[in-house]
Amino acid sequence: MSEVLLSGPLNGTHVAAARLACEEKGLIYSVQEPDLLKAGGFRLAELLTYLCERQPTLSHAGLMLFDLEAILRYVDEGFPGPILQPEAPRDRALMTQIMAVIRAHLGPSAVGVVIAQRLFVPFLGGAPDLNLVTRIVPAMQDALYAIEQLSLLSHDGERSEFLIGRDLSLADIMLLPIAGYLMATPEGKGVLGTSTRLSRWWISLSRRAAWARCKPRLG
């Protein structure tokens, strides 16, 4: 079997999620990182877009994929190992809905503004715009609340360590890199800390061996 090759910024949440899926499936894979951050001639806004929005690329057996969710489903469905999508239609639908909230709402607010200004801008040598952060926090809070409520629909009060059902799913994998960065910001830590459901989830998921091996680190 040919090796899976991932390409993209290691500090980006999308690439971290793709790596997590490979790790949880037990795949042999390698990562190539474009040297954009070390190259000259790029403006801060371009580098921020690269870190916040750049999707990973997956190459395997002549196939190339350029979208995180397509990559996550291919890794889960195309290889042996733990199943990362619920079998029950209700839970699979809730997982898909959480992933949609992350893509459409949490990503733009949490990654595109809070993480970008609090973490990426200083990492790139710029001065953060904290007014942008303050204005976007309610939108980020709304997105995390929606994720929390969808998770509670799955568990019906059960104190599970996962977002959906009793096992790790693609929704957990997609959210974990974003939560990891948010916990390094006062705004993200505060919002996540107000949710018993998501706080319990973070404590459990952040202890996973796969997360320790591939979580993004700035610096």
XYZ file of C-alpha atoms in Angstrom:
219
model
C 0.000 0.000 0.000
C 1.403 3.399 -0.983
C 2.060 5.941 1.706
C -0.328 8.825 2.358
C 1.265 12.231 1.757
C -0.159 15.383 3.340
C 0.919 18.872 2.337
C 0.182 22.211 3.983
C 1.086 24.452 6.932
C 1.801 22.352 10.027
C 0.642 25.244 12.222
C -2.739 25.377 10.505
C -5.796 23.776 12.097
C -6.819 22.063 8.846
C -3.546 20.181 8.444
C -3.553 19.295 12.144
C -7.020 17.742 11.750
C -5.916 15.741 8.705
C -2.891 14.488 10.643
C -5.099 13.542 13.585
C -7.287 11.409 11.354
C -4.216 9.597 9.991
C -2.871 9.095 13.501
C -6.143 7.742 14.863
C -6.427 5.297 11.931
C -2.848 4.146 12.491
C -1.741 5.104 8.963
C 1.792 5.464 7.728
C 1.929 8.988 6.339
C 4.322 11.850 5.751
C 3.879 15.610 5.754
C 5.389 18.188 3.436
C 5.218 21.809 4.508
C 5.606 24.539 1.873
C 8.325 26.939 2.959
C 6.097 29.978 2.529
C 6.597 31.270 6.075
C 10.375 31.411 5.547
C 10.185 32.992 2.105
C 10.427 36.734 1.612
C 8.061 39.056 -0.186
C 4.815 38.013 1.481
C 2.690 40.515 3.356
C 1.196 39.821 6.762
C -2.340 39.503 5.366
C -1.193 36.873 2.857
C 0.579 34.846 5.534
C -2.454 35.047 7.814
C -4.681 33.766 5.028
C -2.203 30.949 4.451
C -2.230 29.882 8.115
C -5.958 30.341 8.690
C -7.510 29.133 5.449
C -5.065 26.910 3.567
C -6.592 23.470 3.110
C -4.365 20.386 3.282
C -3.602 18.355 0.199
C -3.681 14.563 0.374
C -1.923 12.395 -2.201
C -2.407 8.636 -2.256
C -2.247 6.026 -5.024
C -2.744 8.570 -7.784
C -5.542 10.410 -5.971
C -5.234 14.036 -4.880
C -7.728 15.704 -2.532
C -7.756 19.399 -1.640
C -10.502 19.734 0.974
C -10.292 18.824 4.655
C -13.674 17.137 4.936
C -13.089 15.078 1.791
C -9.716 14.052 3.216
C -11.197 13.092 6.595
C -13.851 10.900 5.023
C -11.370 9.285 2.625
C -8.951 8.478 5.434
C -11.754 6.954 7.497
C -13.520 5.014 4.760
C -10.513 4.022 2.665
C -8.304 2.404 5.292
C -8.597 -0.191 8.055
C -8.562 0.872 11.675
C -10.991 2.435 14.136
C -14.183 3.708 12.494
C -14.412 7.496 12.820
C -18.051 8.010 11.779
C -21.098 6.875 13.757
C -23.082 3.994 12.298
C -26.482 5.232 13.492
C -28.070 7.656 10.979
C -29.083 10.121 13.721
C -25.601 10.373 15.192
C -23.956 10.521 11.757
C -26.260 13.396 10.828
C -25.389 15.215 14.078
C -21.679 14.697 13.389
C -22.104 16.145 9.887
C -24.053 19.096 11.305
C -21.296 19.860 13.832
C -18.712 19.758 11.047
C -20.846 22.207 9.053
C -21.011 24.589 12.032
C -17.236 24.397 12.400
C -16.677 25.094 8.707
C -19.215 27.883 8.245
C -19.260 29.616 11.640
C -16.577 28.593 14.121
C -13.696 28.606 11.661
C -14.237 32.179 10.422
C -14.687 33.588 13.944
C -12.343 31.476 16.061
C -9.545 30.770 13.569
C -9.976 33.698 11.212
C -10.063 36.335 13.950
C -9.404 35.211 17.545
C -6.602 32.743 16.861
C -5.287 34.825 13.978
C -5.002 38.023 16.015
C -4.054 36.537 19.380
C -1.555 33.936 18.153
C -0.725 34.046 14.452
C -0.150 37.811 14.099
C 2.406 37.947 16.964
C 4.021 34.756 15.610
C 4.454 36.526 12.259
C 5.866 39.662 13.895
C 2.799 41.879 13.671
C 0.649 43.788 16.171
C -2.746 42.184 16.887
C -5.984 44.090 16.453
C -7.794 43.293 19.697
C -10.823 45.353 18.680
C -11.479 42.768 15.971
C -11.236 40.049 18.597
C -13.683 41.754 20.950
C -16.249 42.240 18.181
C -16.117 38.621 16.987
C -16.315 36.881 20.383
C -20.158 36.746 20.408
C -20.164 34.991 17.015
C -17.579 32.505 18.255
C -19.612 31.932 21.407
C -22.745 31.289 19.345
C -20.927 28.723 17.198
C -19.565 26.867 20.223
C -23.011 26.930 21.837
C -24.497 25.366 18.694
C -21.855 22.617 18.819
C -22.580 22.043 22.494
C -26.330 21.709 21.867
C -25.824 19.305 18.956
C -23.574 17.204 21.174
C -26.222 17.138 23.892
C -28.790 15.929 21.346
C -26.582 12.906 20.751
C -25.985 12.085 24.399
C -29.334 13.027 25.901
C -27.590 14.029 29.094
C -24.938 11.311 28.991
C -21.564 12.476 30.319
C -19.612 11.186 27.347
C -16.082 12.311 26.595
C -16.853 12.601 22.858
C -19.014 15.051 20.918
C -21.147 12.335 19.316
C -21.883 8.897 20.726
C -19.395 6.785 22.659
C -16.487 6.895 20.207
C -14.182 9.391 18.567
C -15.629 10.875 15.377
C -14.591 13.219 12.591
C -16.373 16.028 14.456
C -13.974 15.606 17.400
C -11.008 15.542 15.033
C -12.118 18.691 13.225
C -12.748 20.642 16.434
C -9.707 19.569 18.460
C -7.002 21.693 16.741
C -9.226 24.774 16.945
C -9.922 24.160 20.641
C -6.223 23.629 21.274
C -5.419 27.075 19.961
C -8.449 28.665 21.649
C -7.275 27.380 25.023
C -4.147 29.485 24.527
C -6.245 32.677 24.262
C -8.155 34.389 27.082
C -11.304 34.680 24.960
C -11.333 31.056 23.876
C -10.476 29.726 27.289
C -13.248 31.808 28.817
C -15.926 30.702 26.343
C -14.973 27.018 26.456
C -14.816 27.168 30.233
C -18.467 28.202 30.481
C -19.621 24.954 28.844
C -19.621 21.868 31.065
C -20.081 19.676 27.971
C -17.163 21.161 26.018
C -14.917 21.481 29.069
C -15.301 17.779 29.780
C -14.722 17.032 26.103
C -11.519 19.114 26.031
C -10.066 17.525 29.164
C -10.572 14.075 27.686
C -9.557 14.706 24.064
C -6.478 16.770 24.907
C -5.011 13.716 26.665
C -5.093 11.509 23.575
C -1.732 10.238 22.361
C -2.533 11.198 18.758
C -3.065 14.817 19.802
C 0.274 14.911 21.599
C 2.018 13.686 18.453
C 0.565 16.153 15.985
C -0.811 19.226 17.741
C 0.435 22.424 16.104
C 3.050 24.437 17.948
C 4.000 28.012 17.176
C 7.655 28.980 17.519
